[in-house]
Coordinates of C-alpha atoms (C1' of nucleotides) in Angstrom, one line a residue:
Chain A
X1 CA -111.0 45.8 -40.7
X2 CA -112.3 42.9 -38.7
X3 CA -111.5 42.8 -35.0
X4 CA -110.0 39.0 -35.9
X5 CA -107.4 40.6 -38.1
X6 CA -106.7 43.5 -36.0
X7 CA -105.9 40.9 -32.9
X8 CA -104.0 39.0 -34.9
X9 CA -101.9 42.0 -36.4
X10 CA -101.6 44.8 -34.0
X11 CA -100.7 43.8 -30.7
X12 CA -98.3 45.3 -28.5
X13 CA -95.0 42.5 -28.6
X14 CA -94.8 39.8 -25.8
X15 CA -93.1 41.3 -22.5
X16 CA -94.3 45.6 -23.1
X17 CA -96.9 47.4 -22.0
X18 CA -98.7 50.4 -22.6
X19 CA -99.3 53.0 -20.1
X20 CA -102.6 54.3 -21.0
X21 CA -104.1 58.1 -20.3
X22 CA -105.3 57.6 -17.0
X23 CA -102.9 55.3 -16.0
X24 CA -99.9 58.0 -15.3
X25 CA -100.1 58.9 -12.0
X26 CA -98.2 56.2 -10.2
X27 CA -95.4 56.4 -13.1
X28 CA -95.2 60.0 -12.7
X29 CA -95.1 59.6 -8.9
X30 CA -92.0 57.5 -8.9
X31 CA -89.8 59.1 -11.6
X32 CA -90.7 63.0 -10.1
X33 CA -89.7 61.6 -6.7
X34 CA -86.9 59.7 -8.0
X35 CA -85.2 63.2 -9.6
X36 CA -85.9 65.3 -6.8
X37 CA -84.2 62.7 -4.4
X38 CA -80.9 62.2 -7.1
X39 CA -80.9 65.9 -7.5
X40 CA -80.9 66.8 -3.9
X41 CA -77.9 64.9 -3.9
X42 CA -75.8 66.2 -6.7
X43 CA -76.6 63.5 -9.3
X44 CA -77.2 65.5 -12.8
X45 CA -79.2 63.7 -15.6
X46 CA -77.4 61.7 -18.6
X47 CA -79.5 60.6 -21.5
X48 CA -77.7 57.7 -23.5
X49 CA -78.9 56.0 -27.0
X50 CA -81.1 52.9 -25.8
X51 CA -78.3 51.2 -28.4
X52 CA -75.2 51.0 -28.2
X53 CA -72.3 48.8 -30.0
X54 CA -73.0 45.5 -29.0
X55 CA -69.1 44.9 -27.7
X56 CA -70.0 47.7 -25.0
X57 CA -71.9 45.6 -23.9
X58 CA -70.1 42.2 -24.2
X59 CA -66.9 43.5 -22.7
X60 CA -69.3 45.1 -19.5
X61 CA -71.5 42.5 -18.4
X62 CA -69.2 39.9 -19.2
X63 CA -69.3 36.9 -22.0
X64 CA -70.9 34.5 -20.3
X65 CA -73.3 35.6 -18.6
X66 CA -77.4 35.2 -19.2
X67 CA -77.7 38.7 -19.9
X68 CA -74.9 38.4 -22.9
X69 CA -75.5 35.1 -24.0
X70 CA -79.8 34.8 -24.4
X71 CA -81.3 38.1 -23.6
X72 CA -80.0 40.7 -25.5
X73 CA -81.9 42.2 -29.0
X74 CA -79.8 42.4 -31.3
X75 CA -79.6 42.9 -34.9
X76 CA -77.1 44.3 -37.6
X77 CA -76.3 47.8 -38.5
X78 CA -75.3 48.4 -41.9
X79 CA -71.5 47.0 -41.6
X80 CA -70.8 47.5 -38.2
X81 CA -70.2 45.2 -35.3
X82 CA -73.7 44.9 -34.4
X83 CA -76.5 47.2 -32.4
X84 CA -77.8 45.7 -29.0
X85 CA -80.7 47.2 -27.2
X86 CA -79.7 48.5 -24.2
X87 CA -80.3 45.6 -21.4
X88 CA -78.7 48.0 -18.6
X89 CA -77.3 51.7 -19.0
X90 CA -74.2 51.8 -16.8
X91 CA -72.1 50.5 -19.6
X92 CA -73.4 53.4 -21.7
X93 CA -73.0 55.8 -18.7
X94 CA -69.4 55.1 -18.6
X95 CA -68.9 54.9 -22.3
X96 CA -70.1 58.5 -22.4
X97 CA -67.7 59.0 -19.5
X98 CA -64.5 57.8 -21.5
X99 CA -66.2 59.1 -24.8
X100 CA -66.1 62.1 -23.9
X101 CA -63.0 62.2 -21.6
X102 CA -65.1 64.2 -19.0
X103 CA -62.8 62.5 -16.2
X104 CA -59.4 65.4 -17.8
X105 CA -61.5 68.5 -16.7
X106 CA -63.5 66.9 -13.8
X107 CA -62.5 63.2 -12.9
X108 CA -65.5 63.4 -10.1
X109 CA -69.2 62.9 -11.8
X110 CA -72.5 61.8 -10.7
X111 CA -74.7 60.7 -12.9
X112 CA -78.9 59.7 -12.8
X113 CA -80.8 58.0 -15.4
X114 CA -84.2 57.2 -16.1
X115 CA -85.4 55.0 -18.8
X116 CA -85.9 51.9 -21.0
X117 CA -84.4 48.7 -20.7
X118 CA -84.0 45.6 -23.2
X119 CA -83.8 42.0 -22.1
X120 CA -85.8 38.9 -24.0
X121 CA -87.2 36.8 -21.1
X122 CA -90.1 35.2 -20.2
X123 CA -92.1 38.2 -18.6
X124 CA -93.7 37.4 -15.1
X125 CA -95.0 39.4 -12.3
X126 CA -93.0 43.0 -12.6
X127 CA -90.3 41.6 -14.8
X128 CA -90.8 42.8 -18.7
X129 CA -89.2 42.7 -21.7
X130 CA -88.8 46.9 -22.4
X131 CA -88.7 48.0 -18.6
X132 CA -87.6 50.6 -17.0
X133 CA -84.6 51.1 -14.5
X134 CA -83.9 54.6 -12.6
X135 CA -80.3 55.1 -11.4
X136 CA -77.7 56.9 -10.2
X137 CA -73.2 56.7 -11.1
X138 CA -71.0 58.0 -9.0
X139 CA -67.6 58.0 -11.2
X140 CA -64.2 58.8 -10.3
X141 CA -63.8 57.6 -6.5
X142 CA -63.1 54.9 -4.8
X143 CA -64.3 56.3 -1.2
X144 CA -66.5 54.2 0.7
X145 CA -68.7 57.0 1.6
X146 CA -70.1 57.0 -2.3
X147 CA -71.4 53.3 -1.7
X148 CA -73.2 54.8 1.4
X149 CA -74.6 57.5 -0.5
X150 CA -76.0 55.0 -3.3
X151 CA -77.7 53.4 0.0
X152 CA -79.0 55.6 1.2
X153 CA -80.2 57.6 -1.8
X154 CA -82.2 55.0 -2.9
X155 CA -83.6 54.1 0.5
X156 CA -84.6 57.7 0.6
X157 CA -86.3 57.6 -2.8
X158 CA -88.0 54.6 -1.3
X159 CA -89.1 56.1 1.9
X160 CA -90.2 59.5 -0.4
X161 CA -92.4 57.7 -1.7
X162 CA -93.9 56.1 1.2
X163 CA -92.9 52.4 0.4
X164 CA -92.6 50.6 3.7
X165 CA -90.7 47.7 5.0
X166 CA -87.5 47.6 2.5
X167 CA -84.9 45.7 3.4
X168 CA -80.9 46.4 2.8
X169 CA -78.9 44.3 1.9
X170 CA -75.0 44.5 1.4
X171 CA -71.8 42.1 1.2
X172 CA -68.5 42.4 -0.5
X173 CA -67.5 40.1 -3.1
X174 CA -63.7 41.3 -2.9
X175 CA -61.6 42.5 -6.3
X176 CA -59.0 41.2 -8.3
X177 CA -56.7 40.8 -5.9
X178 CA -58.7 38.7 -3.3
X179 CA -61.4 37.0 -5.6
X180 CA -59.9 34.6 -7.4
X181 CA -58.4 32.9 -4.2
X182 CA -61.6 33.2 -2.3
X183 CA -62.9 31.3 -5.7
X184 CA -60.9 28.8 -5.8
X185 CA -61.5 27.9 -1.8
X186 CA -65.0 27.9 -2.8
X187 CA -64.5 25.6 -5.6
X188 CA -63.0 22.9 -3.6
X189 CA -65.3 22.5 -0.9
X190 CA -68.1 22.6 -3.8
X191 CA -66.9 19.5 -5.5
X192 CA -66.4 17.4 -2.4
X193 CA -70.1 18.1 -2.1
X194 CA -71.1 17.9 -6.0
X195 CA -73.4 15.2 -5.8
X196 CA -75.3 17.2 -3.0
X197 CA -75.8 20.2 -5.2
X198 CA -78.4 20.7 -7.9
X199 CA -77.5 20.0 -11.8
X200 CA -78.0 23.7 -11.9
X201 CA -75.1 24.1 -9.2
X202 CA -72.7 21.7 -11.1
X203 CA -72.9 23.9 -14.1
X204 CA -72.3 27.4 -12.3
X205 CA -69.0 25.8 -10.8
X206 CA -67.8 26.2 -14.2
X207 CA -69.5 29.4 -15.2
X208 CA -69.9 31.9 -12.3
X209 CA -68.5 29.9 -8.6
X210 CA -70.0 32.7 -6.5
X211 CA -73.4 32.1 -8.0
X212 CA -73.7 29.0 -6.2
X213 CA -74.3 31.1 -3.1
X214 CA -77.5 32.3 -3.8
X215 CA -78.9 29.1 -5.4
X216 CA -82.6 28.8 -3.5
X217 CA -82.5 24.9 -3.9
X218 CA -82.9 23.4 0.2
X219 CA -80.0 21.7 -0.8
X220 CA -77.5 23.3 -2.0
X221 CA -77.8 25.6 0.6
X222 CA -77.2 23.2 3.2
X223 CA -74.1 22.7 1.5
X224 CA -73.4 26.4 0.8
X225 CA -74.5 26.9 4.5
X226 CA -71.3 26.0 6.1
X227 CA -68.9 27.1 3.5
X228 CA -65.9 30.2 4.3
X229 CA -67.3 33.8 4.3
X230 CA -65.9 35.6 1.9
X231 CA -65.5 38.7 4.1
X232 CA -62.8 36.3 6.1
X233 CA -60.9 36.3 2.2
X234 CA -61.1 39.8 1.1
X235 CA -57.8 41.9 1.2
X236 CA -56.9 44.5 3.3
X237 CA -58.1 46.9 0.7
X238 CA -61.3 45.7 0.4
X239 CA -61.9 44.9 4.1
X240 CA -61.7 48.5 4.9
X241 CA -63.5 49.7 2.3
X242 CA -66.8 47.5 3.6
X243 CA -65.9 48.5 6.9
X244 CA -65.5 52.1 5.9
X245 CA -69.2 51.8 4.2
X246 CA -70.5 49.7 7.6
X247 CA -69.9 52.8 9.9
X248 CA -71.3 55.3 7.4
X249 CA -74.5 53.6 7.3
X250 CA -74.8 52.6 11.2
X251 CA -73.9 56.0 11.7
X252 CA -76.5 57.3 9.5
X253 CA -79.3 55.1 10.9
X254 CA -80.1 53.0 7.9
X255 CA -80.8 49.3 8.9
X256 CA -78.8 46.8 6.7
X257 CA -78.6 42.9 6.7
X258 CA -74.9 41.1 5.6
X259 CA -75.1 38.6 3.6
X260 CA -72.5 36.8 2.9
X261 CA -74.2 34.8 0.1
X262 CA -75.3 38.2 -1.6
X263 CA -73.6 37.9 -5.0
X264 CA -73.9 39.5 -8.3
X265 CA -74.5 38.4 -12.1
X266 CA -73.2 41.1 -13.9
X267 CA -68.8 40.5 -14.0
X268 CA -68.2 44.2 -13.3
X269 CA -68.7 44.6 -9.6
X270 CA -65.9 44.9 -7.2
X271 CA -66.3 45.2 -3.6
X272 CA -69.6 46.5 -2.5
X273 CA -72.4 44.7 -3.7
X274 CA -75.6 45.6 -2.4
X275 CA -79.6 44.6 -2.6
X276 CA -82.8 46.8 -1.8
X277 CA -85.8 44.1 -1.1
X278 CA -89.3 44.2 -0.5
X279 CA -90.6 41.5 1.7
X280 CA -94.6 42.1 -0.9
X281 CA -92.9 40.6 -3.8
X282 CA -92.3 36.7 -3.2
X283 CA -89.1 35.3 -4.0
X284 CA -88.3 37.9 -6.8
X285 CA -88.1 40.1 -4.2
X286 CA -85.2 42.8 -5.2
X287 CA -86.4 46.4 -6.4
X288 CA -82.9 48.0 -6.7
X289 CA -79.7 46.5 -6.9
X290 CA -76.4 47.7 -7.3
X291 CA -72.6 48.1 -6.1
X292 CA -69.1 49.4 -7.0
X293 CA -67.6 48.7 -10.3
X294 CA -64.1 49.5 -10.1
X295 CA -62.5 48.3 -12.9
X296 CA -65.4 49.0 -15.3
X297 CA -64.2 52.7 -16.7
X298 CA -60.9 51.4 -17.4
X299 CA -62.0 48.2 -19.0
X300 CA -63.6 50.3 -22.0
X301 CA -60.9 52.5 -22.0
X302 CA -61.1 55.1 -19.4
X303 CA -58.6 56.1 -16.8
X304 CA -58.1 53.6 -13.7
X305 CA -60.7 54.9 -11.1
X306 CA -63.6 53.6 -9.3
X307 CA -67.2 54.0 -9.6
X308 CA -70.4 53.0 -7.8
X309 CA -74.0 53.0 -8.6
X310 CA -77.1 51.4 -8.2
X311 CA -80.2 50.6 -10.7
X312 CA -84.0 50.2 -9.3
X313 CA -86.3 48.3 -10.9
X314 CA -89.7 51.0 -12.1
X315 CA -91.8 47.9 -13.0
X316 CA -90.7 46.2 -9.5
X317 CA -91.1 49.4 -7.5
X318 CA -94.5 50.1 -8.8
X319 CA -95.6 46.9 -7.5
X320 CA -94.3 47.0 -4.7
X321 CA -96.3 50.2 -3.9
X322 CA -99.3 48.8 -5.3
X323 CA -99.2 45.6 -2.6
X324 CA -98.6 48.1 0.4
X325 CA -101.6 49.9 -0.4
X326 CA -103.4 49.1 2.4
X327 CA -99.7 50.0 4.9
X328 CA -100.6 53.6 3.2
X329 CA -101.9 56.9 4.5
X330 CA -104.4 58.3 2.5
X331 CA -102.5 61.2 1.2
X332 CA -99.7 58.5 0.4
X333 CA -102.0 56.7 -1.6
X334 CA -103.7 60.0 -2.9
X335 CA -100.2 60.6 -4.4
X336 CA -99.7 57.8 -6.1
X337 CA -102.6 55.9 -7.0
X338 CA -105.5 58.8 -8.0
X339 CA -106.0 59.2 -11.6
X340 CA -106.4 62.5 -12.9
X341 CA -107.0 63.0 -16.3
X342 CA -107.3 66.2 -18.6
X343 CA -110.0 68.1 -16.7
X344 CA -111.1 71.6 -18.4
X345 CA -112.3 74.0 -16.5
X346 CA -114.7 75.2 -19.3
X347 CA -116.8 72.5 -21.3
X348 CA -118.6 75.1 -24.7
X349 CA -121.4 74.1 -25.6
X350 CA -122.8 74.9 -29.2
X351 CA -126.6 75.7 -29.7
X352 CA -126.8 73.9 -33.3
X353 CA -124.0 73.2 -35.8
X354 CA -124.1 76.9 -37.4
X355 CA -122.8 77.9 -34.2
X356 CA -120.0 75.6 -33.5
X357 CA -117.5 77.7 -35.8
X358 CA -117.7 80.6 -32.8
X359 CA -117.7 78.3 -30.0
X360 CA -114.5 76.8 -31.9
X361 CA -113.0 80.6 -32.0
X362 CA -113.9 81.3 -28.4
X363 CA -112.6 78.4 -27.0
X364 CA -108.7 79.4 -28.5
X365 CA -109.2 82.4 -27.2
X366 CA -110.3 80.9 -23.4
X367 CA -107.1 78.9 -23.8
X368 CA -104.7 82.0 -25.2
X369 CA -105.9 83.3 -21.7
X370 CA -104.5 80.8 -20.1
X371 CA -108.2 79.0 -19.4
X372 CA -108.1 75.1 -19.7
X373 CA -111.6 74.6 -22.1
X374 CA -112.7 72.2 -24.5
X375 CA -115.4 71.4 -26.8
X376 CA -117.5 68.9 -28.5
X377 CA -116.3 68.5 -31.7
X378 CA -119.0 65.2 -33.2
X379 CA -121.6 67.9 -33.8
X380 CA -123.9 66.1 -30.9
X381 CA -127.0 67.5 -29.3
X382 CA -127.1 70.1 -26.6
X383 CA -128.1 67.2 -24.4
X384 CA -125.3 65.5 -25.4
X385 CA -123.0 68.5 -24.9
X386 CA -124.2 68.8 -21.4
X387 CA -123.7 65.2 -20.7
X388 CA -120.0 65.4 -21.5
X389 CA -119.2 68.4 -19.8
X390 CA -121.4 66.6 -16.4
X391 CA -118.7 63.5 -17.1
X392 CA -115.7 65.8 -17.4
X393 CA -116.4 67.4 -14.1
X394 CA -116.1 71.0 -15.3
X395 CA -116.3 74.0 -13.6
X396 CA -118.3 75.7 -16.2
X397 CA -120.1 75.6 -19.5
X398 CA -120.3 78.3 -22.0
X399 CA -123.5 77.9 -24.2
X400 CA -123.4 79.9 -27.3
X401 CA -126.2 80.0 -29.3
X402 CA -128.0 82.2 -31.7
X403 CA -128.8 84.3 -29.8
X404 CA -125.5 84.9 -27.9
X405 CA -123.8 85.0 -31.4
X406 CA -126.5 87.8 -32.7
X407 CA -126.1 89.8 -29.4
X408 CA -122.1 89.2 -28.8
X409 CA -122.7 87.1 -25.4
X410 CA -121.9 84.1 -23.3
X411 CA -124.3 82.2 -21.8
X412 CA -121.9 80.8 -18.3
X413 CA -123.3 78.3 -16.4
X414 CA -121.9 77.0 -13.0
X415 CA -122.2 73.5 -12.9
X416 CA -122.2 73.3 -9.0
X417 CA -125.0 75.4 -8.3
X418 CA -126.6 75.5 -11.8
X419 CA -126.4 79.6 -12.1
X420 CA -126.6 80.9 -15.3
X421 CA -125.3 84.3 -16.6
X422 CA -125.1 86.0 -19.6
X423 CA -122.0 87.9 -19.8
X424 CA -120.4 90.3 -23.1
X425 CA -118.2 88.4 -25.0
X426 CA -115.4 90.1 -24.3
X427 CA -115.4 90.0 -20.3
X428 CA -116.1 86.0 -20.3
X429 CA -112.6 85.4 -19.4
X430 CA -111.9 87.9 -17.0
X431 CA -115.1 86.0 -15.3
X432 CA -114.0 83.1 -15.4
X433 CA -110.7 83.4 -13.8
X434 CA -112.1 85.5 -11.1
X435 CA -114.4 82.4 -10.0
X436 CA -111.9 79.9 -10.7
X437 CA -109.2 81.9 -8.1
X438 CA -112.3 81.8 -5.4
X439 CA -112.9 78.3 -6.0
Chain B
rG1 C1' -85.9 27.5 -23.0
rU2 C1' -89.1 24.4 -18.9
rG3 C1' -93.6 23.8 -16.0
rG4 C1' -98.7 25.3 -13.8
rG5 C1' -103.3 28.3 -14.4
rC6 C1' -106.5 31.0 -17.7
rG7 C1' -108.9 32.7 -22.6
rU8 C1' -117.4 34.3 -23.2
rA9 C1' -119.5 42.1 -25.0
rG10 C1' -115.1 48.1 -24.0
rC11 C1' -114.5 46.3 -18.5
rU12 C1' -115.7 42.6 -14.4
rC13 C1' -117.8 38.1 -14.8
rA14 C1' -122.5 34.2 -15.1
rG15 C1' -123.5 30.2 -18.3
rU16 C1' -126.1 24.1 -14.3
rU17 C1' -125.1 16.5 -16.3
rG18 C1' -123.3 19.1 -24.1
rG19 C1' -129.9 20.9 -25.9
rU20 C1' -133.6 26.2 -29.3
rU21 C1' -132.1 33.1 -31.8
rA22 C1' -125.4 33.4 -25.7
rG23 C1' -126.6 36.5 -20.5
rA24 C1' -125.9 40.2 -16.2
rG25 C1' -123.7 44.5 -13.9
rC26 C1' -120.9 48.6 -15.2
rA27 C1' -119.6 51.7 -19.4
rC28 C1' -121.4 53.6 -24.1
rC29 C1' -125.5 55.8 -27.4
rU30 C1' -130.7 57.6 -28.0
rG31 C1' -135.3 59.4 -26.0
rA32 C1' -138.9 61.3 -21.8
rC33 C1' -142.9 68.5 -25.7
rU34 C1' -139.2 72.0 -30.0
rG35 C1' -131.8 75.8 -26.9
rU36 C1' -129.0 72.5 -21.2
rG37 C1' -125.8 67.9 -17.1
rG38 C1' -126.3 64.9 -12.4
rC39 C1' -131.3 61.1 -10.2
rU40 C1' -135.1 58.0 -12.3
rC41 C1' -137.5 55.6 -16.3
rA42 C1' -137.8 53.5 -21.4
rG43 C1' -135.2 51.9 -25.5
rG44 C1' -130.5 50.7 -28.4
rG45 C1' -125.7 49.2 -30.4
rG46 C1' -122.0 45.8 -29.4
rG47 C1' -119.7 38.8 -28.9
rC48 C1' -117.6 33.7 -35.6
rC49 C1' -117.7 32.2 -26.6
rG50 C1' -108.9 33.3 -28.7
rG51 C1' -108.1 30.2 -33.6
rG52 C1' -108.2 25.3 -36.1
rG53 C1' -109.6 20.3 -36.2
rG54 C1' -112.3 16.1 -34.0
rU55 C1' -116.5 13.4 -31.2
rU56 C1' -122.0 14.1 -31.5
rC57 C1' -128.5 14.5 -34.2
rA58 C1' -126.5 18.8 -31.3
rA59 C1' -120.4 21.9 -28.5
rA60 C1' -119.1 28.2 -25.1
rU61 C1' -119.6 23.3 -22.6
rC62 C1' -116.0 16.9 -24.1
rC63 C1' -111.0 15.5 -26.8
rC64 C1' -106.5 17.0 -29.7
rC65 C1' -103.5 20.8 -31.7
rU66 C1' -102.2 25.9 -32.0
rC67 C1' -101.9 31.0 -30.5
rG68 C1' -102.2 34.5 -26.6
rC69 C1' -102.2 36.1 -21.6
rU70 C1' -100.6 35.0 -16.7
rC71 C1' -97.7 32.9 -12.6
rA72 C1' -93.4 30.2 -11.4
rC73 C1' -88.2 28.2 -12.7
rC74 C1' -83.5 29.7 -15.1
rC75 C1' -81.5 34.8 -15.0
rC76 C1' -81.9 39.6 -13.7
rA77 C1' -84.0 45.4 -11.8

RNA sequence: GUGGGCGUAGCUCAGUUGGUUAGAGCACCUGACUGUGGCUCAGGGGGCCGGGGGUUCAAAUCCCCUCGCUCACCCCA
């Protein structure tokens, strides 16, 4: 096949990515710290379909939002309703919450997730089509404590990992009780000032009020500048609920911003909304995100009870590490930048193609010893061989030639100080892990 | 969906006001006395210069279209 044809064909779709060998560390780096952090706290892994009914996700997120209404894949299954890939998993979380009715033997769970996300957008600097989010649930309380948790969890993740200078973020955007008034105050004094607002503006009015707050247009934020706080609208309820999160975290030493413009896109929050930022990204600044969703679990059918949670962003997060490099210690950056790829130990090299059948047999029986070998398997030239084994950086090659396979031996060679031996078949491995321990 | 930038070897890039068979570094492969790495040296493979059309005696170079990548906007992690 041509290359023309197999550009044209076989290219990974608009918006993904491959991660290729080599090109692991940093991924591992985040999701092994971000399981030991949710762990450490109590949060147990959930794994969901990266589908679900499209409804699940309708009824979540809310009709008209973005999300819903332009970014979701979705397709037909068979007869039913419809399939979406999954553009956010705490829907599915709390689907296999009410599913399963786990709430009528233990209405208190915490949930993590790590995984693929679906959303058909324009990709741009960390933002892709299939990303990846990490996250944790909290389901069945409505204590303010579990917002400071999610905080602070994911602040911990972040400093685990040796990402410096996040910010926190946090506001309350009030419930059902108090939102709808606070709306409607907000509404007014936005239409006195349409004409001052961006077209953009004028349509969220309509759609989503409290979206107009974070508009980054000059000026609309002159307008939005001198409009009520919210936090002077909320109810009692919700008031001490932010202030009941407020001395948690003051108390527990994490720095955190209010702002009073800090909104959210997705319907289902209630309450707590909060943002993680880092100041290396630009104006797309937010690597996690999340807040309390207390209406959420018994909107798909679930008991009434509250439930908080936040989702980081992996592609986001990764760049964020990767423009603080040079903030980093070395061991910091040893952790999460340096490649390692398969290394063997042992690199067997074959003395002419008769002999590459035993040097096939002895490597399996290296690695049934728990020995980490390889092999040449093209059939290349001793030279060659050699070369290989130089570029893999092994401890060790094993020549086997004619003459080793006439008189039952190993020819060993250390690589660093170019000693060879010739050792009895039998005793090669027992050698070799005796050197490798001193090493 | 809207706007800006960019598409030359596997990778990073040169390519002068359009002018012969399109270059470098790195990587890769082979060889330097017949069973052996690193350093050096000598060779070698590999590009319809993203694709299509146009201008011209002549296009990687100029013009148009298209595709792709990328950044930003909308929105979101």
């Amino acid at each position: 096949m041509s290359k023309k044809n197999v550009a044209k064909i076989l290219k990974a779709p608009r918006g993904t990515e491959d991660v290729l060998p080599g090109d692991w560390q940093l991924w591992r780096a985040v999701e092994e710290t971000a399981r030991e952090v949710f762990e450490l706290a109590g949060y147990y892994e959930i794994r969901t379909p990266v589908f679900e009914d499209t409804n699940l996700f309708v009824r979540s997120i809310g009709e008209v939002t973005d999300i819903v209404e332009k970014e979701m894949y979705t397709f037909k299954d068979g007869d039913s309703s419809g399939i979406t890939l999954r553009p956010e998993s705490t829907a599915s979380v709390m689907r296999a919450y009410v599913e399963y009715e786990i709430y009528k033997t233990k209405k208190f769970q915490k949930f993590y997730y790590i995984g693929p996300m679906f959303r058909k957008e324009r990709p741009q600097a960390g933002r892709l089509r299939q990303f990846h989010q990490m996250g944790i649930e909290a389901i069945g309380a409505d204590d303010p404590m579990l917002d400071a948790e999610a905080i602070i969890v994911a602040m911990r993740m972040y400093d685990k990992l040796g990402l410096p200078g996040c910010k926190v973020k946090i506001n309350s955007i009030g419930c059902k009780e108090c939102r709808p008034g606070y709306r409607e105050v907000l509404k007014e004094q936005l239409i006195k000032n349409s004409e001052n607002l961006c077209e953009l503006c004028n349509t969220r009015m309509n759609r989503n009020v409290l979206r107009v707050l974070d508009c980054k247009n000059e000026k609309c934020k002159e307008v939005t500048a001198v409009v009520p706080d919210i936090r002077e609208h909320i109810c009692e309820c919700c008031k001490s609920s932010f202030d009941g999160l407020i001395d948690i975290l003051s108390a527990s030493n994490i720095g955190y911003v209010i702002e009073p413009h800090l909104v959210r896109g997705l319907d289902y929050y209630t309450k707590t909304v909060f943002e993680i930022t880092h100041p290396s990204l630009g104006a797309r600044d937010t690597i996690c995100a999340g807040g309390r969703y207390d209406y959420l679990v018994s909107d798909i059918g679930g008991p009434e009870t509250g439930a908080v949670g936040f989702a980081a962003g992996i592609e986001a997060s990764m760049l964020a590490l990767k423009n603080s490099m040079s903030e980093m210690s070395d061991s910091t950056k040893q952790r999460l930048f340096d490649i390692k790829e398969p290394a063997p130990d042992v690199y067997i090299v074959s003395i002419g193609s008769e002999c590459r059948r035993a040097s096939f047999l002895l490597t399996n029986s290296l690695r049934g010893e728990g020995i980490s070998v390889d092999m040449d398997y093209e059939d290349r030239s001793p030279k060659a061989q050699m070369r290989t084994a130089n570029k893999l950086k092994v401890n060790f090659v094993a020549v086997i030639g004619q003459d080793e396979i006439d008189n039952g031996t190993v020819k060993l060679k250390n690589m660093q100080t170019s000693d060879e031996n010739v050792l009895e078949k039998a005793k090669v491995a027992e050698f070799i892990k005796k050197l490798l321990l001193n090493k």
